[in-house]
Coordinates of C-alpha atoms in Angstrom, one line a residue:
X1 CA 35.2 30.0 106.0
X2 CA 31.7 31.0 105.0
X3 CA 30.5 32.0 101.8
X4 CA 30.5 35.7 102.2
X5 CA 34.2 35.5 103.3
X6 CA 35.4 33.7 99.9
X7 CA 33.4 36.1 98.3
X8 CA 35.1 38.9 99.4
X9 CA 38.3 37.7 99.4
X10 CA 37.8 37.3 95.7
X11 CA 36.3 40.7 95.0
X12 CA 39.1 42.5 96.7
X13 CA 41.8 41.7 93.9
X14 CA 38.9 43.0 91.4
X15 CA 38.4 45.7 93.1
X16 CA 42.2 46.8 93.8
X17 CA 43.2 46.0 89.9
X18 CA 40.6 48.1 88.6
X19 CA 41.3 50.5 90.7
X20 CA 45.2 50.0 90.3
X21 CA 44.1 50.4 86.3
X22 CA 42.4 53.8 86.9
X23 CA 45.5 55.2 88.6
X24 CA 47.9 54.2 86.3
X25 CA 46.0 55.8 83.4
X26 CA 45.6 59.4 85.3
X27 CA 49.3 58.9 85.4
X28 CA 50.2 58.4 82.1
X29 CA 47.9 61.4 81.4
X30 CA 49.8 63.2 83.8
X31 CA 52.9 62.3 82.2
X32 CA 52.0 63.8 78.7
X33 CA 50.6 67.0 79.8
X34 CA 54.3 67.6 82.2
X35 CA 55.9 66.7 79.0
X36 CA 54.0 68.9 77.1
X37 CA 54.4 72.0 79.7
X38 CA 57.8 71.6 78.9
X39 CA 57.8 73.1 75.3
X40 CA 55.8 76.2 76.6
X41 CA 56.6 79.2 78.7
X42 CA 53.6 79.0 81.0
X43 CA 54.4 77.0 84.2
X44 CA 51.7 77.9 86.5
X45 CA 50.3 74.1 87.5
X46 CA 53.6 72.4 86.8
X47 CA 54.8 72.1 90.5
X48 CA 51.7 70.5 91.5
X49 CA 51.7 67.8 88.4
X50 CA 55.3 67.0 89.4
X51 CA 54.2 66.2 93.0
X52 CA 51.3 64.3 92.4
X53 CA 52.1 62.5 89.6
X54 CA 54.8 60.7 91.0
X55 CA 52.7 59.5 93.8
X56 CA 50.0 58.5 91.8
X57 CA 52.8 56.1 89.9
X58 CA 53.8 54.7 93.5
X59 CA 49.8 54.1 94.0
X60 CA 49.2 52.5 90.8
X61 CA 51.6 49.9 91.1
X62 CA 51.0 49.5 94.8
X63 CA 47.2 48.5 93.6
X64 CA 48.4 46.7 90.7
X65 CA 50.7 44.2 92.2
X66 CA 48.0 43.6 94.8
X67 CA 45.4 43.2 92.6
X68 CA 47.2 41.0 90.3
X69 CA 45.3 38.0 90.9
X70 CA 42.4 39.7 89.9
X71 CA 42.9 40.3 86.9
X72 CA 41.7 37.5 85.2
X73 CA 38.5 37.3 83.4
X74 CA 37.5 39.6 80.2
X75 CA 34.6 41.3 82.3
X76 CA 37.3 42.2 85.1
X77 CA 39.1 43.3 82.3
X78 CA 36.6 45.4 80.5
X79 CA 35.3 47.0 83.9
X80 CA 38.7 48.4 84.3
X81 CA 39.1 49.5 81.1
X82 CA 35.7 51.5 81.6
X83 CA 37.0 52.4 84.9
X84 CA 40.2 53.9 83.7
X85 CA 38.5 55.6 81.1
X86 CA 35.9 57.6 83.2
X87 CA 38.4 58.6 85.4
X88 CA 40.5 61.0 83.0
X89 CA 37.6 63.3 83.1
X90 CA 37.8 64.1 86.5
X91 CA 41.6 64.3 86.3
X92 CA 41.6 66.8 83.1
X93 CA 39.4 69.0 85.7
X94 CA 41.9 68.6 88.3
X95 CA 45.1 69.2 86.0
X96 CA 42.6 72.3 84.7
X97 CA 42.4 73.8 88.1
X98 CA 45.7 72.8 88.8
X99 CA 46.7 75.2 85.3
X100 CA 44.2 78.1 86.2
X101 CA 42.3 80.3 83.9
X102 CA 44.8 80.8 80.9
X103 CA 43.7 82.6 77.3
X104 CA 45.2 82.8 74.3
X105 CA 44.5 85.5 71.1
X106 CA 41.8 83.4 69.0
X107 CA 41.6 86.3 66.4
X108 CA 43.1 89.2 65.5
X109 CA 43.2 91.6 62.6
X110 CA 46.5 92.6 61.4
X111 CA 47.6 96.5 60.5
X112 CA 49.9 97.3 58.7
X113 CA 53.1 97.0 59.0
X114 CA 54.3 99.8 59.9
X115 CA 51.1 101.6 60.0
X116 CA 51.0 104.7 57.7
X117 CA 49.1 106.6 60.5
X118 CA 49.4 107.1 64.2
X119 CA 46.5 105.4 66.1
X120 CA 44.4 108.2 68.3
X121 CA 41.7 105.9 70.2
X122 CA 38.7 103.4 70.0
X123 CA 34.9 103.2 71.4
X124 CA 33.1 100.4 71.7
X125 CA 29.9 99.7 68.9
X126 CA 26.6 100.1 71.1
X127 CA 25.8 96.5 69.8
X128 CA 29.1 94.9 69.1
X129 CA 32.3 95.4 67.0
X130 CA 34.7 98.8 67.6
X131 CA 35.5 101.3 65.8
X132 CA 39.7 102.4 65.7
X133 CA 40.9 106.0 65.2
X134 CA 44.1 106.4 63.2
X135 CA 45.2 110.1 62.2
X136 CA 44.1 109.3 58.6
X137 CA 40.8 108.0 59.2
X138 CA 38.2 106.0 61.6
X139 CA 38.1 102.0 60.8
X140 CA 34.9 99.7 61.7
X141 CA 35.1 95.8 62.6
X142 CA 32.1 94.4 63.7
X143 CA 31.3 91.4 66.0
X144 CA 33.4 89.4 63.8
X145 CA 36.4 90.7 63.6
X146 CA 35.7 91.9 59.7
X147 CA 36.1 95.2 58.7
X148 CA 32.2 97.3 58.2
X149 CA 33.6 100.7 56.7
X150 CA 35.1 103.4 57.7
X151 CA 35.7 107.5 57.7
X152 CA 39.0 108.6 56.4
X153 CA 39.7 111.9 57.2
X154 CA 38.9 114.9 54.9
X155 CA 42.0 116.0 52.3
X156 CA 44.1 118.6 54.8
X157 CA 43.5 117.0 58.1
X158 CA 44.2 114.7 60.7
X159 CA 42.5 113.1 63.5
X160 CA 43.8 113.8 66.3
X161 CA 41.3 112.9 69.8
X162 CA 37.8 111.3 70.1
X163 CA 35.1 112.1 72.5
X164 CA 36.1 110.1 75.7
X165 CA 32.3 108.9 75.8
X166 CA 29.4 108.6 73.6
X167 CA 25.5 109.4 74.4
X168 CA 22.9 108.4 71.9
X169 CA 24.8 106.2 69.9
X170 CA 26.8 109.4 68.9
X171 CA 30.8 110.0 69.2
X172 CA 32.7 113.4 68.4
X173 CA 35.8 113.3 66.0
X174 CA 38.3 116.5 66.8
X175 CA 41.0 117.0 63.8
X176 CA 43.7 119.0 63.1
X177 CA 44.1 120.9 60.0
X178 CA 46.9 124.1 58.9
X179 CA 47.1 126.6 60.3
X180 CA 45.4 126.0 63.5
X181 CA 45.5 122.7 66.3
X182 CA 43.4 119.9 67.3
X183 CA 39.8 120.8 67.4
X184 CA 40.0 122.8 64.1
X185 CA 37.9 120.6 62.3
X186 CA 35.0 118.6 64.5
X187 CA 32.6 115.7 63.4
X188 CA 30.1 113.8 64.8
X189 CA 29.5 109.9 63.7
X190 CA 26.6 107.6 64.2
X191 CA 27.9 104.4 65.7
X192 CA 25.0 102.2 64.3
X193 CA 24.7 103.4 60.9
X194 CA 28.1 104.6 60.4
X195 CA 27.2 107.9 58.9
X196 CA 28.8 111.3 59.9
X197 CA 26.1 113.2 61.5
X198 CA 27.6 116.7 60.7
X199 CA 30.9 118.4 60.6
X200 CA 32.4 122.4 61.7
X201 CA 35.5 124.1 61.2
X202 CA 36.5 126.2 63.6
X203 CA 38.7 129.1 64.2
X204 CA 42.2 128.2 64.5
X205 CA 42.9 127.1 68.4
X206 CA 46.3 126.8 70.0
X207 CA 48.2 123.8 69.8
X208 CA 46.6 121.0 71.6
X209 CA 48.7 120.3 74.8
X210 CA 47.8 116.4 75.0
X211 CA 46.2 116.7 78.2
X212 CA 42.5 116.0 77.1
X213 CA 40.0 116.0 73.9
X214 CA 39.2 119.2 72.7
X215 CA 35.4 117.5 72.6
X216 CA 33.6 116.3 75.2
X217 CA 29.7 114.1 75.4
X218 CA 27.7 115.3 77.7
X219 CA 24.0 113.7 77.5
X220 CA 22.9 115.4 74.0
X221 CA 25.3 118.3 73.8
X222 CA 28.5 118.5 71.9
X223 CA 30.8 120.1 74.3
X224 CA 33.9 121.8 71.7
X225 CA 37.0 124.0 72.9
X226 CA 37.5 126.6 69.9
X227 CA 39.6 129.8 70.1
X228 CA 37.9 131.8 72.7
X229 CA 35.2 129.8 73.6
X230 CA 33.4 126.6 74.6
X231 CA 30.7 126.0 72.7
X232 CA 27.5 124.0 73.2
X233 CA 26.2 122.4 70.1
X234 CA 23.5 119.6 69.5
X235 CA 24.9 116.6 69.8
X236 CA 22.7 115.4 66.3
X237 CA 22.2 118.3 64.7
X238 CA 25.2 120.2 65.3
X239 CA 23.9 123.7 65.9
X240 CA 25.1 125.7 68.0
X241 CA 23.0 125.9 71.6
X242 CA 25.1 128.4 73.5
X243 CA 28.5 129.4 74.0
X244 CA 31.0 130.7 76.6
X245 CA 33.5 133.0 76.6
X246 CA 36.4 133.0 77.5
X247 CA 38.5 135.7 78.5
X248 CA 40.9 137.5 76.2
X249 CA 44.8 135.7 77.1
X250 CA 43.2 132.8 78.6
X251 CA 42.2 129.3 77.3
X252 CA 40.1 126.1 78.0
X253 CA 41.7 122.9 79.4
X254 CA 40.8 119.6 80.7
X255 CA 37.4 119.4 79.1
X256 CA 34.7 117.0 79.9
X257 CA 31.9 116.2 81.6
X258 CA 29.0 114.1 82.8
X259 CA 25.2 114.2 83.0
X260 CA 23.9 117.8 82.9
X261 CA 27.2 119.3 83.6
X262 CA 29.8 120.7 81.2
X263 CA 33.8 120.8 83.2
X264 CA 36.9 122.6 81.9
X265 CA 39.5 124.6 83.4
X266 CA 40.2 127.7 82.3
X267 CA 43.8 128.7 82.5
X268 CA 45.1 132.4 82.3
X269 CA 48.8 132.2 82.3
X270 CA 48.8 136.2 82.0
X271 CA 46.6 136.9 85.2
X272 CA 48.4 133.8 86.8
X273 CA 45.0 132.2 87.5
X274 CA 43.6 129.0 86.9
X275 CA 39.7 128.2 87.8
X276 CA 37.1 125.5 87.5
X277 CA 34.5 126.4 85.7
X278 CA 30.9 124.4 85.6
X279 CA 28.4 125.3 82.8
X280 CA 24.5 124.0 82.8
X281 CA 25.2 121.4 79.4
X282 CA 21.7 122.0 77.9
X283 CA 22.0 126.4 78.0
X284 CA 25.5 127.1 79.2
X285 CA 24.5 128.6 82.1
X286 CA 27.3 129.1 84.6
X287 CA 26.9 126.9 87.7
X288 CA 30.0 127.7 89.6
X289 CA 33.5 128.6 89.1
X290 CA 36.2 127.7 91.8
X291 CA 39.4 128.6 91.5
X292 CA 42.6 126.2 91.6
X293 CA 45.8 126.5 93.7
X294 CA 48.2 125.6 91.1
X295 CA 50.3 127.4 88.4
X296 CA 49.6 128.1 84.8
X297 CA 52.2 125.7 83.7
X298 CA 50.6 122.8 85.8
X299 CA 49.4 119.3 84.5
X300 CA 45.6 119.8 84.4
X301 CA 43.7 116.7 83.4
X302 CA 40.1 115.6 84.1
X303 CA 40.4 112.2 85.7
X304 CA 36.3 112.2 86.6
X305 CA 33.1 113.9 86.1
X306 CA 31.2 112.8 88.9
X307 CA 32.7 112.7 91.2
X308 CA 34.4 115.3 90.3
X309 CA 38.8 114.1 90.1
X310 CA 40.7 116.6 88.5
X311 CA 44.7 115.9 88.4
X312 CA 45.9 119.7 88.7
X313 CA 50.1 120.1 89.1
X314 CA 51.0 117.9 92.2
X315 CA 47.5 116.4 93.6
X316 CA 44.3 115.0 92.3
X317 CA 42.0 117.3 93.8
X318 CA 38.4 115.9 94.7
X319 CA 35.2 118.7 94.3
X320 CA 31.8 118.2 95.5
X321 CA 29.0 119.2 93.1
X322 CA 28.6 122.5 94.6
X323 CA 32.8 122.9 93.4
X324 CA 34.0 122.8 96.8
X325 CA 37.3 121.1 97.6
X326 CA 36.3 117.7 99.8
X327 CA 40.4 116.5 99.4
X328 CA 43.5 115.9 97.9
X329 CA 45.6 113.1 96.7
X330 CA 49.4 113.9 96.7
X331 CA 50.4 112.5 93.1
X332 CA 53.7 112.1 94.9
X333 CA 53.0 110.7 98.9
X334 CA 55.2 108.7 101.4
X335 CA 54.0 105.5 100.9
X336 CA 53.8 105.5 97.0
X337 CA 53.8 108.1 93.5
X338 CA 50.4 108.0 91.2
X339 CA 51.4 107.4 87.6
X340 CA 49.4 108.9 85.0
X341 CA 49.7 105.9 82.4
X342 CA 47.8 103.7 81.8
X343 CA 44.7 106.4 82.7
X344 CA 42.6 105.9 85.9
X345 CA 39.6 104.2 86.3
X346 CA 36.6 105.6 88.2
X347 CA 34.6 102.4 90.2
X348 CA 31.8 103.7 92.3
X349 CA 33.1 106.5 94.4
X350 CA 36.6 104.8 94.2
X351 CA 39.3 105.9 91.8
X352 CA 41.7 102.5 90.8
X353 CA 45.5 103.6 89.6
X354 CA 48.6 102.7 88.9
X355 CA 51.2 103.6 91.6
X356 CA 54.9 103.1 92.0
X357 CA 56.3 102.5 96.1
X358 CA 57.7 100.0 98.0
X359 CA 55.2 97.5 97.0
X360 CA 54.0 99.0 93.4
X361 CA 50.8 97.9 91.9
X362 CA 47.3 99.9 91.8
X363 CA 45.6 101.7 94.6
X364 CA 41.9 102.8 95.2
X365 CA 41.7 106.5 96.7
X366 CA 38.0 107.4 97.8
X367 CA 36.5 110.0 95.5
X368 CA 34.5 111.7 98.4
X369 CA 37.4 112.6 100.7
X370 CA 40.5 111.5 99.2
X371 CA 41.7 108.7 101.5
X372 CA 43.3 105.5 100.3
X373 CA 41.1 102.7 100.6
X374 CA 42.9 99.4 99.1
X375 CA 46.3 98.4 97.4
X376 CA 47.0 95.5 95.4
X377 CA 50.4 94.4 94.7
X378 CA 49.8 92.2 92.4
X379 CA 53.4 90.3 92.4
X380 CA 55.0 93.5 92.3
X381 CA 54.2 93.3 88.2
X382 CA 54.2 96.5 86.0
X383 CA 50.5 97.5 85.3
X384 CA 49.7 98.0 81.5
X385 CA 45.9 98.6 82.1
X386 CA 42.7 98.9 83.8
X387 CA 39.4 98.4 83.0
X388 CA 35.8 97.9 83.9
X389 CA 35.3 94.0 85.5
X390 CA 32.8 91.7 83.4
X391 CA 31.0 91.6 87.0
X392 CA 29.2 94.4 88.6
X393 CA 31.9 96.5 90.4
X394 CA 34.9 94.3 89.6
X395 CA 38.5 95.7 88.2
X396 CA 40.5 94.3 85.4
X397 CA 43.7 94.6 85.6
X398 CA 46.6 93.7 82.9
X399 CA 50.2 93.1 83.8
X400 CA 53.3 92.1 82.6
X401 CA 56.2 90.5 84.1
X402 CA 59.6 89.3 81.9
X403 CA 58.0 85.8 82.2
X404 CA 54.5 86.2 81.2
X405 CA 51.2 88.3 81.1
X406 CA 48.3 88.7 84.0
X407 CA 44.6 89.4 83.6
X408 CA 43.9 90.1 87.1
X409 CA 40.1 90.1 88.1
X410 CA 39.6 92.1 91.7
X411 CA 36.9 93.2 93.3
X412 CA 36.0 96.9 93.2
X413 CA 35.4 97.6 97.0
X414 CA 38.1 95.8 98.3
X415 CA 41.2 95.3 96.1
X416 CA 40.9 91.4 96.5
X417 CA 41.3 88.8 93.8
X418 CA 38.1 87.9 92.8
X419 CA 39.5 85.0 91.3
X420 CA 43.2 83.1 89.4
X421 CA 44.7 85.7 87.5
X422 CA 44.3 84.5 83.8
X423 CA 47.7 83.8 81.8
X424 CA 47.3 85.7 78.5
X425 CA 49.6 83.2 76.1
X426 CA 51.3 84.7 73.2
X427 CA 48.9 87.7 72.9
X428 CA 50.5 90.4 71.1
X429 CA 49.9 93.6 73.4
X430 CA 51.9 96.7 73.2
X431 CA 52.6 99.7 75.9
X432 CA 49.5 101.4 75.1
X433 CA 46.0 100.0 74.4
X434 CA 42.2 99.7 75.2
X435 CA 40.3 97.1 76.9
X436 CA 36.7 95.9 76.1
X437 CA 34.6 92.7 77.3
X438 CA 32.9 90.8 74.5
X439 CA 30.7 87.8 74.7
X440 CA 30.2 85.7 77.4
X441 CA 34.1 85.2 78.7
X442 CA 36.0 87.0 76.2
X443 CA 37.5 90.3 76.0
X444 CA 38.7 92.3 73.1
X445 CA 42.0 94.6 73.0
X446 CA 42.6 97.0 70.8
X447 CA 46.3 98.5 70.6
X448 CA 47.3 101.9 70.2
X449 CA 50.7 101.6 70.2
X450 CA 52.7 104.3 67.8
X451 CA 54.9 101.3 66.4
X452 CA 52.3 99.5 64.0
X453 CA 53.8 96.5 64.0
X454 CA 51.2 95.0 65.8
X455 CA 47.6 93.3 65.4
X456 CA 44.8 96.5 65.6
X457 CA 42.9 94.8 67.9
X458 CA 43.1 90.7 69.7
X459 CA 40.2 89.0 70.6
X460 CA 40.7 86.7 73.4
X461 CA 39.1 83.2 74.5
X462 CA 39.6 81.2 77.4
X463 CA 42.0 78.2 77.3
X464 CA 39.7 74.9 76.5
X465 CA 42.5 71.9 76.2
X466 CA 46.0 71.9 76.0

């Protein structure tokens, strides 16, 4: 036997106990985080841990009791230990992608409880932060989660809608006040300095109908319902720019709009009409009017303004940007029923909603001619929101199952994952709520649910650890 032969023959006990040593301490590893998964309600992961981790027990003492004899020596010894050690690193990756992408509430600020006002809505801070509508007043936390200030609401009224968007740092406050309904009183708020801008009563309007904000942000003009009219006011300066009729026995609905064009419906329940009706934003100058093959006591609710999606009685009809009809969505079809809550979300030319069917889920119906382009069933889960993606053209989607809660991340075009849905651990969401990315992997949520026995808003982080 030559001297390379010994050698080797030596070297392979070495080599199989330190390996044998490595194995043994993934296992043990292993071991702790099954038991540990079995004090919390999150399982995804654990089927894979109990198949491998046996197997790694068999290999450990497979290696062991072969390399047995060479174990002897401190440096043998030593290199194992080293060995072993280096190795959990690549095994806490493994158990890790074994786990998925799991977050958990890292702060939150807590309301009262109950609250002694109903929550209305939120916008995002142009820089960071949020601000949080309640009927009594308008509440500020900035990137921290502290609270910057506020607006309560003047003695006699009470919030009741914000602008759904904000141009030039500027969002539109409507409030109610006696006698008269939402959109009596109307404010306008800087979002970086905090400051209201200016504020208008108006004449008494009928009672809002909840379908949309009696206030709409449309580049720099204030868009405002009031009894009789639409006006047009300066979004900074509040006076008035132009304003539209509207005829005697009728009113406006479903206000909003996008760009340089102002969209509401107006509804005549005496004349049994109801029409579409697109002003210029900057004079008020009438663009077009088309009218709409519904009845006066049909849902009417601005789902986009360009493309143009309004949800009138039992479709979502689709205009071009002349206001002719390009196609309908039946909000009741064959294959599946559109649910109004949560709201749509507009992606590109694609509008992403919640449907009920056979397989429910959300569904992406082409804006430009009103054809279904993707489902996702998402484990047949109830959908509690939607949201812009952190990536370019990517949909957020949160649902809730009796076992847990999903933060699903699909692509825009396609409906497909984009990647693991995230496990949301104990993160106190109710029925109703908005959804916001913050930082580099975090998102905020801020809840609106009428209870108030639940955190204003969570901040999430991703799952580093246990």
């Amino acid at each position: 036997m030559d001297d390379r032969t010994s050698q080797g023959m030596r070297r392979l006990p070495r080599a199989l106990f330190v390996a044998g040593t490595a194995v043994a301490a993934v296992t043990v590893l292993y071991l702790l985080l099954l038991g540990r998964m079995a004090f919390v309600d999150w399982t995804r992961g654990r089927g894979r841990l109990l198949l491998i981790t046996p197997a790694l027990g068999v290999l450990a003492y497979v290696l062991l009791a072969r390399g047995r004899g060479g174990s002897r020596g401190a440096p043998v010894r030593w290199l194992a230990a080293t060995v072993a050690l280096a190795a959990l690193w690549p095994a806490w990756q493994g158990y890790e992608w074994m786990r998925g992408p799991q977050a958990y509430a890292w702060t939150w600020w807590q309301a009262e409880n109950p609250e002694s006002a109903q929550p209305v809505g939120a916008w995002q801070l142009p820089s960071s932060g949020l601000v949080r509508a309640r009927t009594d007043g308008l509440r500020i936390y900035d990137s921290g989660g502290r609270t910057a200030g506020g607006q309560a609401a003047p003695a006699g009224t009470a919030f009741c809608a914000l602008s759904r968007t904000v141009a030039h740092d500027v969002g539109l406050v409507a409030a109610a006040r006696a006698p008269g309904g939402c959109g009596t009183r109307v404010s306008a708020v800087d979002l970086r300095r905090y400051d209201e801008l200016w504020a208008k009563d108006l004449p008494a309007t009928p009672s809002a109908d909840g379908d949309s904000p009696p206030v709409a942000v449309v580049g720099g003009t204030a868009a405002v319902v009031t009894d009789g009219a639409v006006l047009g006011l300066d979004l900074r300066g509040g006076e008035e720019r132009w304003r539209m009729p509207v005829p005697s026995g009728c009113r406006a609905r479903a206000l909003d709009g996008a760009a340089d064009r102002v969209l509401y419906v107006e509804n005549c329940p005496g004349a049994g009409t109801v029409r579409l009706t697109s002003l210029d934003a900057r004079t008020g100058t009438p663009a077009w009017q088309t009218p709409l093959r519904v009845g006066p006591s049909a849902e009417l609710r601005m789902l986009s303004a360009r493309p143009i999606a309004l949800r009138a009685g039992d479709a979502v009809r689709l205009f071009d940007d002349a206001g002719r009809e390009r196609g309908t969505v039946p909000v009741a079809g064959p294959r599946e029923d559109l649910l109004t809550e949560p709201g749509p979300l507009v992606s590109g030319d694609l509008l992403v909603l919640p449907v009920k069917g056979k397989v429910p889920g959300v569904s992406a119906y082409s804006l430009l001619d009103g054809r279904r382009v993707w489902h996702a069933g998402l484990d047949g889960a109830t959908v509690l929101g939607l949201a812009q993606g952190r990536a370019p053209g990517g949909v957020d989607v949160v649902t809730s199952t009796a076992a847990r809660t999903h933060l699903w991340h699909l692509d825009g075009t396609t409906g497909r994952r984009k990647a693991e849905p995230t496990i949301l651990r104990d993160v106190p969401l109710g029925r109703r709520f908005e959804i916001y990315p913050a930082g580099a992997e975090g998102y905020t949520f801020v809840n609106l649910d009428p209870s108030g026995e639940l955190p204003s808003y969570v901040a999430l982080r991703r799952v580093r650890g246990w």
